[in-house]
Coordinates of C-alpha atoms in Angstrom, one line a residue:
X1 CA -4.6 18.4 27.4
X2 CA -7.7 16.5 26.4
X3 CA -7.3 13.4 24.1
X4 CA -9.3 15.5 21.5
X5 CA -11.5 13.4 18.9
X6 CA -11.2 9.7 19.9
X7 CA -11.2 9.3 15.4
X8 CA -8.1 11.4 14.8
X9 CA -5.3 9.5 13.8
X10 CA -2.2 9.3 16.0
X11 CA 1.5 9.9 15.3
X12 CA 4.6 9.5 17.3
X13 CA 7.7 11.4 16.7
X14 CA 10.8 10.7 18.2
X15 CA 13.5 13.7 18.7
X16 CA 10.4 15.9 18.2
X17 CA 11.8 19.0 20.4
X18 CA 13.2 21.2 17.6
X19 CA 14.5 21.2 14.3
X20 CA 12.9 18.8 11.6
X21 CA 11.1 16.5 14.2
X22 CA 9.2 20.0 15.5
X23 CA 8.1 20.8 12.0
X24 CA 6.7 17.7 11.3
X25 CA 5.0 17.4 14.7
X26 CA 3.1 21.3 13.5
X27 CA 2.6 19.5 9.6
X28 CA 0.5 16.9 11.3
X29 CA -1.1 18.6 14.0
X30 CA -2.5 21.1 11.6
X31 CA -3.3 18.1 9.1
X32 CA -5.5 16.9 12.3
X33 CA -3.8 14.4 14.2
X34 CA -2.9 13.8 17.8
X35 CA 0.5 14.5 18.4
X36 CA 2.7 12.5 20.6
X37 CA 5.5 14.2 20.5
X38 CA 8.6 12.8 22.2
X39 CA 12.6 14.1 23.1
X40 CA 15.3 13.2 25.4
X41 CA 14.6 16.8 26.9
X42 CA 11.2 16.8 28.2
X43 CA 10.9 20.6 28.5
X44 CA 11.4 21.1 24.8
X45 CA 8.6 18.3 23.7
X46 CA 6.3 20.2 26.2
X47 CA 7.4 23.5 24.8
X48 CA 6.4 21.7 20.9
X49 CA 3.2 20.1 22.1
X50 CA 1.7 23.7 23.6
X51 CA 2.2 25.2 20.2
X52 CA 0.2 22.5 18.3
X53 CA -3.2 23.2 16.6
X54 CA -5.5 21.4 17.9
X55 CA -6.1 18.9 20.9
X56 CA -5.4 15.4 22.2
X57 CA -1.4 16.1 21.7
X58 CA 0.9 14.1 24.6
X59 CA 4.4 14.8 25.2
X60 CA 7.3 13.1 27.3
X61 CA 10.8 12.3 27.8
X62 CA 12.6 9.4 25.4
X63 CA 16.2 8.5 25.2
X64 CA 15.6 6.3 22.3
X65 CA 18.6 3.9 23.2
X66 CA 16.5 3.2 26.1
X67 CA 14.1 -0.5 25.3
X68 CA 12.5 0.2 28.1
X69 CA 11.4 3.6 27.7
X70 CA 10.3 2.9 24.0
X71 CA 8.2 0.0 25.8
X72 CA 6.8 2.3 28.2
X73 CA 5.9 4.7 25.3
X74 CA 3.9 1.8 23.6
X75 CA 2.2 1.5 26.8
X76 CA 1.2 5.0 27.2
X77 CA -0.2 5.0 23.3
X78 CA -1.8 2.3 23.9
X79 CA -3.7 3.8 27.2
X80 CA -4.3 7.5 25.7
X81 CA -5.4 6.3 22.3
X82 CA -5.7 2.3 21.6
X83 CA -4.0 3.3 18.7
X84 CA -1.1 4.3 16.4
X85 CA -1.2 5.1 12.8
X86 CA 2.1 6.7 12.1
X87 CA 5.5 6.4 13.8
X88 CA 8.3 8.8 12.6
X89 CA 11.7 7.6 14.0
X90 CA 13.4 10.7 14.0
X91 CA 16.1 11.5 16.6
X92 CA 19.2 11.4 15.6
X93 CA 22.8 12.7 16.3
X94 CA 25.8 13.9 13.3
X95 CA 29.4 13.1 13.5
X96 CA 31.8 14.1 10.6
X97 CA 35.3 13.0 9.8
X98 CA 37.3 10.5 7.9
X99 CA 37.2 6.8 9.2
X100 CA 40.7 6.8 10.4
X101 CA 40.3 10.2 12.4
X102 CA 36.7 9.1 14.0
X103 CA 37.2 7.4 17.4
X104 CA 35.4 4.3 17.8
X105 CA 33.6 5.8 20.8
X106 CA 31.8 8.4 18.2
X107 CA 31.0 5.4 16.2
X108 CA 29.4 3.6 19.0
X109 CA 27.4 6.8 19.6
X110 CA 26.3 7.4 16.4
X111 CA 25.3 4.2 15.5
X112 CA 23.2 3.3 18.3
X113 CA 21.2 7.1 18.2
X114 CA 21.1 6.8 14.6
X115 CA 20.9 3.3 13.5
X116 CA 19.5 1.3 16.5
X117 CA 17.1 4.2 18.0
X118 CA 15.8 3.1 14.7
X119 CA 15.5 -0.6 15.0
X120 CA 14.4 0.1 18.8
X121 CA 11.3 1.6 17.6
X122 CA 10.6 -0.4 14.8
X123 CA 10.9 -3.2 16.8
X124 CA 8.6 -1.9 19.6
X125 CA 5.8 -1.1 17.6
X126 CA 5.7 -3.7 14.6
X127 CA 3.7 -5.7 16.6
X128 CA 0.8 -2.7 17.2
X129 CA 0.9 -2.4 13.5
X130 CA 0.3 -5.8 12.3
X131 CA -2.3 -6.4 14.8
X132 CA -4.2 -3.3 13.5
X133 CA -3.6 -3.9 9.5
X134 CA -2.6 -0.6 9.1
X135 CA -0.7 2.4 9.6
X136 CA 2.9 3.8 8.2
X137 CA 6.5 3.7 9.8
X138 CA 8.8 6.3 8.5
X139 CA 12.5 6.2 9.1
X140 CA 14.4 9.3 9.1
X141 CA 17.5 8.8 7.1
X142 CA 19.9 11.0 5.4
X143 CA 21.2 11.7 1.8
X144 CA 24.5 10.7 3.7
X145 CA 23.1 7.2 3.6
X146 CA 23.1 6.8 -0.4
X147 CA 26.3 9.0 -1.4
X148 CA 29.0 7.6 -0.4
X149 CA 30.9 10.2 -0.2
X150 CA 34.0 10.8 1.9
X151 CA 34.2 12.5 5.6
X152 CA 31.4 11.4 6.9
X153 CA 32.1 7.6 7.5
X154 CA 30.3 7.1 11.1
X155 CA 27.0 8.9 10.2
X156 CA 27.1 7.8 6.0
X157 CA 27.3 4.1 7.7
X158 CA 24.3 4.7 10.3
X159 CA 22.4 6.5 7.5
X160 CA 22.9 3.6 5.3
X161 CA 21.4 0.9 7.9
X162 CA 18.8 2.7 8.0
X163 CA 17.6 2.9 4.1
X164 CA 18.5 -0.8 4.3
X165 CA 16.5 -1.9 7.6
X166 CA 13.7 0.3 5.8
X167 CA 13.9 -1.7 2.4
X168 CA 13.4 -4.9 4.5
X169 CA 11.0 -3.5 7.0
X170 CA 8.7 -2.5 3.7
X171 CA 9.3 -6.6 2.7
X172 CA 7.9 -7.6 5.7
X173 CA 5.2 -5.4 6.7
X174 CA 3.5 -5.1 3.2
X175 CA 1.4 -8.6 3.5
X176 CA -0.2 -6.9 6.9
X177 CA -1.1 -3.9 4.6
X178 CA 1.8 -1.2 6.7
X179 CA 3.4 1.3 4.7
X180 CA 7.0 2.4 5.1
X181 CA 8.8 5.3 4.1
X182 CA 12.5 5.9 4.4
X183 CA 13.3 9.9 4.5
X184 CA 17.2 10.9 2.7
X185 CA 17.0 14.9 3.1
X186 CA 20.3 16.7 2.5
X187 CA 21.4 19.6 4.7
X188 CA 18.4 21.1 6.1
X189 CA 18.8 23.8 8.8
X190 CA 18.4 22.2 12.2
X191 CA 19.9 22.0 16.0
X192 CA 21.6 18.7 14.5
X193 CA 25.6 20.6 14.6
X194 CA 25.0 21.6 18.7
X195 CA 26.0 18.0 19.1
X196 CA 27.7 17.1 16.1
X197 CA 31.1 15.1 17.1
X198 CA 34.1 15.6 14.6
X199 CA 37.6 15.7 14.7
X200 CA 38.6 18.7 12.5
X201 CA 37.6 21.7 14.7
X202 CA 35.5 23.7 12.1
X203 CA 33.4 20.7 10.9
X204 CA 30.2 21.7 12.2
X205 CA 30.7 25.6 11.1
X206 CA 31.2 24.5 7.5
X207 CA 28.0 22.2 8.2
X208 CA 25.9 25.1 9.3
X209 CA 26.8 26.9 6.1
X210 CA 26.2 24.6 3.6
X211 CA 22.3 24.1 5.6
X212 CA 21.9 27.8 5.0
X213 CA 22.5 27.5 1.7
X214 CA 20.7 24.3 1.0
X215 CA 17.6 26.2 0.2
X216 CA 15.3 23.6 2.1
X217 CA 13.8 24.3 4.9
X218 CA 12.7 21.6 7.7
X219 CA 8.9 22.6 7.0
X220 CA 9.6 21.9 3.1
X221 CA 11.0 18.4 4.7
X222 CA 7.9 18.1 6.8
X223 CA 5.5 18.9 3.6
X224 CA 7.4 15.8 1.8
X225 CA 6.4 13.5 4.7
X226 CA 3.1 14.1 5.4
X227 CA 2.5 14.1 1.7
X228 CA 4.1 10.7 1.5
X229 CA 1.6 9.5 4.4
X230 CA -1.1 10.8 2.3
X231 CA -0.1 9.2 -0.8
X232 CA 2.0 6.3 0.1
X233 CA 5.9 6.3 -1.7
X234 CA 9.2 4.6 0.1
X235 CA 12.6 6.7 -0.6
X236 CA 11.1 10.3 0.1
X237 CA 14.5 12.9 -1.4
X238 CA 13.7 16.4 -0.5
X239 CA 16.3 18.2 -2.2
X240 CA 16.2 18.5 -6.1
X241 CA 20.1 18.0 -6.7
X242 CA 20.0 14.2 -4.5
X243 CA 16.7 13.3 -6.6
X244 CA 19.3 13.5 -9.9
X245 CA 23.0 12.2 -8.0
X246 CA 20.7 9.3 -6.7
X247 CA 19.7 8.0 -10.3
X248 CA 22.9 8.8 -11.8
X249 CA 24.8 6.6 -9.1
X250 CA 22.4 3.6 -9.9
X251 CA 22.7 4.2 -13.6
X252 CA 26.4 5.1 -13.9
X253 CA 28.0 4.5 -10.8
X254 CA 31.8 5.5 -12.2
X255 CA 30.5 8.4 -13.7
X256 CA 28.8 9.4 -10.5
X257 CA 31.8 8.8 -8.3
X258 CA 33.8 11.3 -10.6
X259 CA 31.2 14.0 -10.1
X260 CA 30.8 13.2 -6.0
X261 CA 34.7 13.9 -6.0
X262 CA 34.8 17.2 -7.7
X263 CA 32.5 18.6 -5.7
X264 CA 33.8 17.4 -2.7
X265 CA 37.3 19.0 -3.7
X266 CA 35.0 22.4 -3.6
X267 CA 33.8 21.7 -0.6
X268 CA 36.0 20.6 1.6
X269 CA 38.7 23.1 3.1
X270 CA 42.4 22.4 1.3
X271 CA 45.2 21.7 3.3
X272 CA 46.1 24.0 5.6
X273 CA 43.0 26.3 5.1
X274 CA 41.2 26.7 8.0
X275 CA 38.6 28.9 6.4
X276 CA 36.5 26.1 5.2

């Protein structure tokens, strides 16, 4: 591929191979940026990057718990493009189940996908940022991160570091004129259950049915990203029902917490009942 106009802007994307981080790869190719679309499986960022509009789009191979590989990534911006105006930290990994049923290996994977793929390439590519006195960071999140609700411990946790590293990352970044964004979608249909770790058997089936009926699609999701890059705003919620939940639980936090619980009780599968 050709590096395309040497004026486009750039964005990285991390876990850019399918699902969400595809969509939003497409959303800002057709916007008219170069592309650099990165996954831990190379074949399916190639696969993403050959369907972009466009040219000047670069793909490769991350594991994003990998400092060196997020270096070498920095590198290879900086040679194709001298340049980076947004980075989307988007991989990520699911694991479901209640704290005392989650082993403490899932919560070592989790968190360091989730929460510390995060601060890896935050912390990579601050320094590109301030030096240029611009650009935009956005952290994928999840709803998970602000509800507090039960059965999802490991991932709610990971989640929540990252709406808080976010929070402070805006802080620090706004004197050198950066924008951040921190993105809370709720269930959105993606490949995010073909890995999902969880210790009751039909956890990720249930999953895949409540992101079918979520009505949201992961180029809605996209839309709400590249709108926010546009028009700079921080906590980005992409589903109409968390926009509501998230002011009632910092207005009325009891009131909230009763509400959270009766629908969980719909939710989640009684004992015994294995139809979910």
């Amino acid at each position: 591929m050709t590096n395309g106009s040497s004026t486009a802007p750039v964005v990285a994307i991390s876990g850019a191979g399918s699902g969400l981080g595809a969509a939003m790869a497409k959303s800002f190719a057709a916007d008219g940026y170069r592309v650099v679309v990165t996954d831990q499986h190379e074949d399916r960022a190639r696969s993403v990057a050959e369907q972009l509009d466009g040219e000047g789009h670069f793909a490769c191979a991350m594991d994003v718990t990998d400092s060196a590989q997020w270096a070498r990534l920095d590198d290879e911006i900086g040679t194709r493009y001298g340049r980076l105006d947004v980075l989307i930290n988007n991989a990520g990994v699911a694991t479901g189940g209640m704290l005392g049923e989650t082993p403490l290996d899932d919560w070592a994977w989790v968190l360091d996908i989730d929460l510390m793929g995060v601060v890896r390439g935050c912390h990579q590519f601050v320094g590109r940022f301030r030096a240029q006195g611009h650009g935009h960071i956005i952290n994928v999140a999840s709803f998970a991160g602000l509800a507090g609700a039960p059965a999802i411990a490991s991932y709610g946790t990971a989640k929540a570091g990252v709406v808080a590293l976010s929070e402070m990352l805006r802080a620090e970044l706004a004197p050198a004129g950066v924008e951040v964004s921190v993105l809370c979608p709720a269930f959105v249909t993606t490949k995010l259950t073909e890995t999902m770790r969880a210790p009751d058997g039909d956890y990720a089936a249930r999953v895949q049915r409540w992101m079918a009926r979520s009505g949201v699609s992961a180029e809605d999701v996209a839309a709400v990203v590249l709108s926010a890059v546009r028009r700079p705003k921080f906590l980005l919620l992409t589903h109409r029902d968390t926009r509501w939940m998230y002011r009632l639980k910092r207005w009325f936090p009891e009131l909230y917490f009763r509400i959270m619980m009766k629908q969980m009780r719909k939710m989640m599968p009684k004992p015994g009942d294995s139809s979910g």
